[in-house]
Short mmCIF file of C-alpha atoms in Angstrom, two decimals:
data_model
loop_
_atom_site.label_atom_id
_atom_site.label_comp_id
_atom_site.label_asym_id
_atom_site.label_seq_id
_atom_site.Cartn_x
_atom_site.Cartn_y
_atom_site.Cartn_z
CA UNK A 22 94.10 352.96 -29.13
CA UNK A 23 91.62 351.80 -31.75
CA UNK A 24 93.12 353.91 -34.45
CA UNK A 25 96.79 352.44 -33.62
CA UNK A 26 95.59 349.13 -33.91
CA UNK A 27 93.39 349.42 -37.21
CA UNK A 28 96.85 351.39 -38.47
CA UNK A 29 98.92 348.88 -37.45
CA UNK A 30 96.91 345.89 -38.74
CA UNK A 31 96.20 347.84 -42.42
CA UNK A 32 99.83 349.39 -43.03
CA UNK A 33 100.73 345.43 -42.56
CA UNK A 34 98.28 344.16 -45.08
CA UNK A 35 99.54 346.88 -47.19
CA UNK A 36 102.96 346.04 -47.21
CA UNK A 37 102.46 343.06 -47.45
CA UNK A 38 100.22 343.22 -50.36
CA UNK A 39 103.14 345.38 -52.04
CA UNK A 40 105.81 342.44 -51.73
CA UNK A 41 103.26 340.20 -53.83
CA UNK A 42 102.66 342.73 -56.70
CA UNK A 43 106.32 343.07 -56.73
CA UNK A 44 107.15 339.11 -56.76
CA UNK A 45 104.02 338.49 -59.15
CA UNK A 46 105.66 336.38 -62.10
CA UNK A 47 102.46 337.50 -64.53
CA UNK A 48 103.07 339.06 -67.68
CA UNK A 49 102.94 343.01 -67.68
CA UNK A 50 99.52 344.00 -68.84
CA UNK A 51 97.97 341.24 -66.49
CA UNK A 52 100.14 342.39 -63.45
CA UNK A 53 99.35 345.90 -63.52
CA UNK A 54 96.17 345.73 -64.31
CA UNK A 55 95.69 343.44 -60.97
CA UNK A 56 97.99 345.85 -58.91
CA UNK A 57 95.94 348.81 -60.06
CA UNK A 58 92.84 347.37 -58.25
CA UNK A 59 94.99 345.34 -55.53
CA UNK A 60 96.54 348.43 -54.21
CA UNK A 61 94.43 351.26 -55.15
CA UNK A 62 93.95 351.60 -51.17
CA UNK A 63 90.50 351.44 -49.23
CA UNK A 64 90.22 350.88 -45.65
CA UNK A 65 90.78 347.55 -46.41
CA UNK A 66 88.25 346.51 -43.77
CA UNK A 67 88.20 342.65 -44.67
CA UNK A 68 91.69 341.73 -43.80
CA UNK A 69 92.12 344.03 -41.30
CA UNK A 70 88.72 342.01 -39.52
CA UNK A 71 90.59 338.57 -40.35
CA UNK A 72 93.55 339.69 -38.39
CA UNK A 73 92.19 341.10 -35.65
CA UNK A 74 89.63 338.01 -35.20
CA UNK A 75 92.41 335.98 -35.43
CA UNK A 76 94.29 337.94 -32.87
CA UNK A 77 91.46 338.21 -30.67
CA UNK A 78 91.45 334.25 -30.28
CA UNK A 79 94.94 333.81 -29.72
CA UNK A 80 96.65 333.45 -33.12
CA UNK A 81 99.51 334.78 -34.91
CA UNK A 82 99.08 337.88 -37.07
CA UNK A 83 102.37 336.85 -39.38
CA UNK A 84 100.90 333.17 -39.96
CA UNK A 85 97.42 334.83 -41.00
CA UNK A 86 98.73 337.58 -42.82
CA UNK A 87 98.85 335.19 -46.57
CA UNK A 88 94.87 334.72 -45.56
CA UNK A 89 93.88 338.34 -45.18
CA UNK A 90 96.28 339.26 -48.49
CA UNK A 91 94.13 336.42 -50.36
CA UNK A 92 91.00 337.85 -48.78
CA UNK A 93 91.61 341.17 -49.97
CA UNK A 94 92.67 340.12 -53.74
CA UNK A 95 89.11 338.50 -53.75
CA UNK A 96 87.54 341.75 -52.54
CA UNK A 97 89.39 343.50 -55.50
CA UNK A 98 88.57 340.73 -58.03
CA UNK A 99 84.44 341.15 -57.07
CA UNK A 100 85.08 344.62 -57.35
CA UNK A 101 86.55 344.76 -60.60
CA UNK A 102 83.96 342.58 -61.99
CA UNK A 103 81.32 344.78 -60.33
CA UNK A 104 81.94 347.44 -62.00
CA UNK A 105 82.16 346.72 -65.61
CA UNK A 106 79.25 346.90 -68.37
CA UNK A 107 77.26 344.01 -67.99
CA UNK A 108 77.14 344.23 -64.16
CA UNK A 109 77.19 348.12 -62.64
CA UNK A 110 78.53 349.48 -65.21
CA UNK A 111 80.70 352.20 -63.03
CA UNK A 112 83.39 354.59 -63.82
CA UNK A 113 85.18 355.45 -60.38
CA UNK A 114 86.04 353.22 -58.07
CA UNK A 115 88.19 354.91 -54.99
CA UNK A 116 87.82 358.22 -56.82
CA UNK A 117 90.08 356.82 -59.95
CA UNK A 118 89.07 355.14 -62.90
CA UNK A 119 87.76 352.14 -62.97
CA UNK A 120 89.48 349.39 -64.19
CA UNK A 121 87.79 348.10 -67.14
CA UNK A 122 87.84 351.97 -68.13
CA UNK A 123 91.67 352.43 -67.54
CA UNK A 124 93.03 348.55 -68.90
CA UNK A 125 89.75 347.54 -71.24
CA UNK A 126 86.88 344.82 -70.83
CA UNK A 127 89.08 341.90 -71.76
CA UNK A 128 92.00 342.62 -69.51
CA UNK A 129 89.88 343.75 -66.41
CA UNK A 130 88.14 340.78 -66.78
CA UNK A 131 91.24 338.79 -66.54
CA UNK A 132 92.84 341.14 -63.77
CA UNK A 133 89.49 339.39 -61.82
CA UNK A 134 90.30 336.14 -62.79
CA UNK A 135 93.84 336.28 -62.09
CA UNK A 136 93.02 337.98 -58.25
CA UNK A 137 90.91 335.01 -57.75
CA UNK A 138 93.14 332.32 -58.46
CA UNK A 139 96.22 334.42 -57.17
CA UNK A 140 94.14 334.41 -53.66
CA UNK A 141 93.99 330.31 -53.52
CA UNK A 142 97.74 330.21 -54.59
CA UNK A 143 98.75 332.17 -51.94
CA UNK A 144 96.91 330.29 -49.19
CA UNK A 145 97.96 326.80 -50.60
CA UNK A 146 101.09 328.06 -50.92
CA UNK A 147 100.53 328.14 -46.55
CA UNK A 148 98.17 325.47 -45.55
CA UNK A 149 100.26 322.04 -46.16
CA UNK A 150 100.35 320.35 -42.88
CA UNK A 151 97.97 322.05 -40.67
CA UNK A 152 94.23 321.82 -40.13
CA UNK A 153 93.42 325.45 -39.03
CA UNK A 154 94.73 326.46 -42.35
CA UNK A 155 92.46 324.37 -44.42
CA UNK A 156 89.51 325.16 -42.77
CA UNK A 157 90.42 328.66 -42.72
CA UNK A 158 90.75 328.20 -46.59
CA UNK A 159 87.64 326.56 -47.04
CA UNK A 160 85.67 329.40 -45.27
CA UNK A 161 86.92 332.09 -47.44
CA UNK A 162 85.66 329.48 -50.47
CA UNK A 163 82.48 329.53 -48.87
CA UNK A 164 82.21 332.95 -48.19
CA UNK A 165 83.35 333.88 -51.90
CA UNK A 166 81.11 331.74 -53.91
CA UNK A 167 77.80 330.18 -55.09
CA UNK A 168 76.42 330.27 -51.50
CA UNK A 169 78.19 333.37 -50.78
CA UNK A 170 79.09 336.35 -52.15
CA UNK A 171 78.80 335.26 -55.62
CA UNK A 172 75.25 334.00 -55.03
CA UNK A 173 74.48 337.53 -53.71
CA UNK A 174 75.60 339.07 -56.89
CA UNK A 175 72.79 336.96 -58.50
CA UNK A 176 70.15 337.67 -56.61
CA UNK A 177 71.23 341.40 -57.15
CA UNK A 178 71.21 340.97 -61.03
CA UNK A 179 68.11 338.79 -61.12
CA UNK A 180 66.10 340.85 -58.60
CA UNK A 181 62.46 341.66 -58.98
CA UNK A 182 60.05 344.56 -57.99
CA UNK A 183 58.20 342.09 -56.70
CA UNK A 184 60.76 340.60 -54.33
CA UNK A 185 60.07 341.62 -50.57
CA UNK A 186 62.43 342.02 -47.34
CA UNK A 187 63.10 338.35 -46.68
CA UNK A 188 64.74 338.32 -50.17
CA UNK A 189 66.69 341.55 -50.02
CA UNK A 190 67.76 340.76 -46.40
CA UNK A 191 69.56 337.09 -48.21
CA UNK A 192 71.07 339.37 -50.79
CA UNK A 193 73.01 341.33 -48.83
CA UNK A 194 73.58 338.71 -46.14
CA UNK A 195 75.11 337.01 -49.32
CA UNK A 196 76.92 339.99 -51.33
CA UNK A 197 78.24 341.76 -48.85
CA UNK A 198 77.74 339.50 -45.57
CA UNK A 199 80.12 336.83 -46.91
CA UNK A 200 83.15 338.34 -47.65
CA UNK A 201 82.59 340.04 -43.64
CA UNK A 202 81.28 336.61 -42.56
CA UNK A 203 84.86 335.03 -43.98
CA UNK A 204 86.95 337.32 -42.24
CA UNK A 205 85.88 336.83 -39.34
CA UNK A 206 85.46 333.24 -39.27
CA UNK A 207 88.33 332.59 -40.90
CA UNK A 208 90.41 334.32 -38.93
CA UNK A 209 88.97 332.57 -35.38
CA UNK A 210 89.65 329.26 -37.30
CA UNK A 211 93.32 330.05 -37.86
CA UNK A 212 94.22 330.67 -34.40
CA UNK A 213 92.77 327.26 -33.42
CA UNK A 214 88.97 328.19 -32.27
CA UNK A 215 86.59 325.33 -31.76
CA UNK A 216 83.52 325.27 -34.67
CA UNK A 217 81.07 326.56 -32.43
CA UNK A 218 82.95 329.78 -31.79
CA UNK A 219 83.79 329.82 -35.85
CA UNK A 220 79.80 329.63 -36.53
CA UNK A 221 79.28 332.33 -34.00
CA UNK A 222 82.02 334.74 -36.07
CA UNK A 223 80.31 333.57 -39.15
CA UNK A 224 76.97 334.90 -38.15
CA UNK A 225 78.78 338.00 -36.44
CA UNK A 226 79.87 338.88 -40.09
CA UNK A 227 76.41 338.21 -41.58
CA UNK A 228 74.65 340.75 -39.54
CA UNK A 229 77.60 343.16 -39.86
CA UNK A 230 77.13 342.63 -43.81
CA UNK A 231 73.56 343.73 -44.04
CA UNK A 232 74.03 346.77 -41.26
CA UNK A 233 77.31 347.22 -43.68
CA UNK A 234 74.75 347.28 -47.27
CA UNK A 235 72.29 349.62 -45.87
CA UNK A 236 74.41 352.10 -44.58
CA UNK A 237 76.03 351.75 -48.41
CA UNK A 238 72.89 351.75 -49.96
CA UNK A 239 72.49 355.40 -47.63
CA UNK A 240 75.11 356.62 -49.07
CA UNK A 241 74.33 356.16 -52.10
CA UNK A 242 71.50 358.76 -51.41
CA UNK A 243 72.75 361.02 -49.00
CA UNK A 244 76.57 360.89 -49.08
CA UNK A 245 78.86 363.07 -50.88
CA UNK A 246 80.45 361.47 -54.06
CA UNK A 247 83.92 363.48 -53.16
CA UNK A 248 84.05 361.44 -49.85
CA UNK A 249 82.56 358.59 -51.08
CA UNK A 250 84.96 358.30 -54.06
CA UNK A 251 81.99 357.66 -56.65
CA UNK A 252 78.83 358.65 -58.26
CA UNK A 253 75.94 358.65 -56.06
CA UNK A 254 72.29 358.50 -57.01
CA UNK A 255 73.37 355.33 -59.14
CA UNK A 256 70.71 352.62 -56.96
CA UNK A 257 67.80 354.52 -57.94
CA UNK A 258 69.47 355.28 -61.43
CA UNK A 259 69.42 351.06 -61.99
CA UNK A 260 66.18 350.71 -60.45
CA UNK A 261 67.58 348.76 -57.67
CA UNK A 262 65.81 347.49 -54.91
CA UNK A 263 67.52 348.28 -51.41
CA UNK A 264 66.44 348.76 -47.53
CA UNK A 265 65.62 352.86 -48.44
CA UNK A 266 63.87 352.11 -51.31
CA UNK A 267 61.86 349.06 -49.95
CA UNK A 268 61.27 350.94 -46.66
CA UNK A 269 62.30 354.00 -46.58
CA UNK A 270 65.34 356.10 -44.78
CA UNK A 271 63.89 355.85 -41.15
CA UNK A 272 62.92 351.97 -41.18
CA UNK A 273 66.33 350.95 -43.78
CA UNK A 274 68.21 352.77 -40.83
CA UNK A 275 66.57 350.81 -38.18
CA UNK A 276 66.88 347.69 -39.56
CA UNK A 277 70.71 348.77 -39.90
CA UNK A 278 70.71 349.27 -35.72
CA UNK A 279 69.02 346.47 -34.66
CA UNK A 280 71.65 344.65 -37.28
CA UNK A 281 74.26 346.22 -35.72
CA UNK A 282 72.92 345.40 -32.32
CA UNK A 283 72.70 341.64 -33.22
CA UNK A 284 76.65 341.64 -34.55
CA UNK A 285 77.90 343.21 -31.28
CA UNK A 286 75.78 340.36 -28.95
CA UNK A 287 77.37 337.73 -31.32
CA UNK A 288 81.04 339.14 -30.36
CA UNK A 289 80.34 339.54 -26.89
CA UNK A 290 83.51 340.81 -24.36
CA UNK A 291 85.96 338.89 -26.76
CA UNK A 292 87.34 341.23 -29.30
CA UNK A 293 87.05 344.82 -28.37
CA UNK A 294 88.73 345.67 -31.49
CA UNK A 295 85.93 344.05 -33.79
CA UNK A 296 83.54 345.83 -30.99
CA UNK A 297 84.64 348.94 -31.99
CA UNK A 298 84.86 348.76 -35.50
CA UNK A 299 81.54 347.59 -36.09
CA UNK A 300 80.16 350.70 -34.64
CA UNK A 301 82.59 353.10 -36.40
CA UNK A 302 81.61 351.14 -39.63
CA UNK A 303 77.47 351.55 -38.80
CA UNK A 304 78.93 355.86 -38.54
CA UNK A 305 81.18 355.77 -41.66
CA UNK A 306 80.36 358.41 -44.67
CA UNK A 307 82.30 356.86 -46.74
#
């Protein structure tokens, strides 16, 4: 049943996703250098959590469906971004090149600019007239920028050795947290739930974030770069500081339970779906 509805929910987004690209008025170097990031595929995990929490609370899947496409263009823009020169510096993304290494610097950097404002045309292009739409707008704002997951990218490139756990625990609750946090609150708030229960999603994400970065930052040291779709070793390689590194395998992985723990008590009995996939996620190895 779970793996019908996660189908169901992605093959949508990706559709969906597909009938933008193809309507995108952007000249041709711009367009395909966006689509080659927008639909390079990924589990797309964001708007598939911005449907279903949006499901889960009584709303429409075809009124959210603009939302989670915008979400995911502003995953692809971060990770376009992230990967170039003067950030990572990577050269596979999704086991294919990278798109600074496929299009150039310049036009990856505008692919990432275009994805970002691309995202808030499409949900402006859907949120005249209603209240739930703005709001749901203004969380994924939130969640994308300079006290969300563009603040975490900071912290990550400003980051000190002398930086302890309270630190690196805001840094991912910021890089990777927001984006999560977004989806999910977003997603209650456009099927019409109260701010209370939107808070409660927001803080859901936030602990699913940082369970989500250490079992990344794992990965990154004992997965398998053919599943994974990347280079591993790369943390340790930048002199990174992460939940392994700070405090080793068996503590970063307890941290990433009791996380984990903390995200399912926040969803309680109403979204089974979300249930589930937050403990598949905390298994994943890749």
């Amino acid at each position: 049943m779970f793996e019908q509805t996660y189908d169901r929910l992605r093959e949508s987004v990706e559709r969906a996703l597909k009938d933008l690209c193809q309507a995108c008025p952007s000249p041709q170097p711009l367009r395909d250098a966006m689509a080659y990031s927008l639909l390079a595929g990924g589990k797309r995990i964001r708007p598939v959590m911005l449907l279903s929490a949006c499901e889960a609370f009584g709303g429409s899947i075809q009124e959210a469906m603009p939302f989670a496409c915008a979400l995911e263009m502003i995953h692809s823009y971060s990770l376009i971004h992230d990967d170039m020169p003067e950030m990572d510096d990577d050269s596979l993304r999704r086991g294919k090149p990278t798109n600074h290494t496929v299009f150039g610097q310049g036009m990856a950097l505008l692919a990432g600019d275009g994805l970002l404002s691309w995202a808030f045309e499409t949900m402006l292009a859907q949120a005249q007239g209603s209240q739930q739409r703005w709001e749901a707008m203004r969380t994924l704002a939130r969640a994308a920028g300079v006290t969300g997951m563009v603040s975490g990218q900071c912290r990550d490139l400003a980051q000190r050795p002398q930086d302890g756990e309270a630190e690196l625990y805001r840094l991912c609750a910021e890089k990777t947290g927001g984006l999560l946090a977004g989806a999910a609150s977003a997603g209650a708030a456009l099927a019409g739930a109260d701010a209370a229960e939107q808070e409660r999603m927001w803080r859901y994400g936030i602990a699913l974030g940082v369970s989500f970065q250490i079992q990344d930052d794992l990965l990154d040291i004992l997965g398998d770069p053919a599943l994974l779709g990347k280079q591993t070793g790369m943390d340790k390689a930048r002199g990174k500081m992460t939940y392994p590194a700070l405090l080793g395998i068996d503590r970063a992985r307890q941290v990433m339970e009791e996380q984990t723990r903390l995200a399912l008590e926040l969803l309680g009995e109403r979204a089974p779906f979300l249930s589930e996939l937050t403990r598949r996620l905390l298994q994943r190895d890749h």
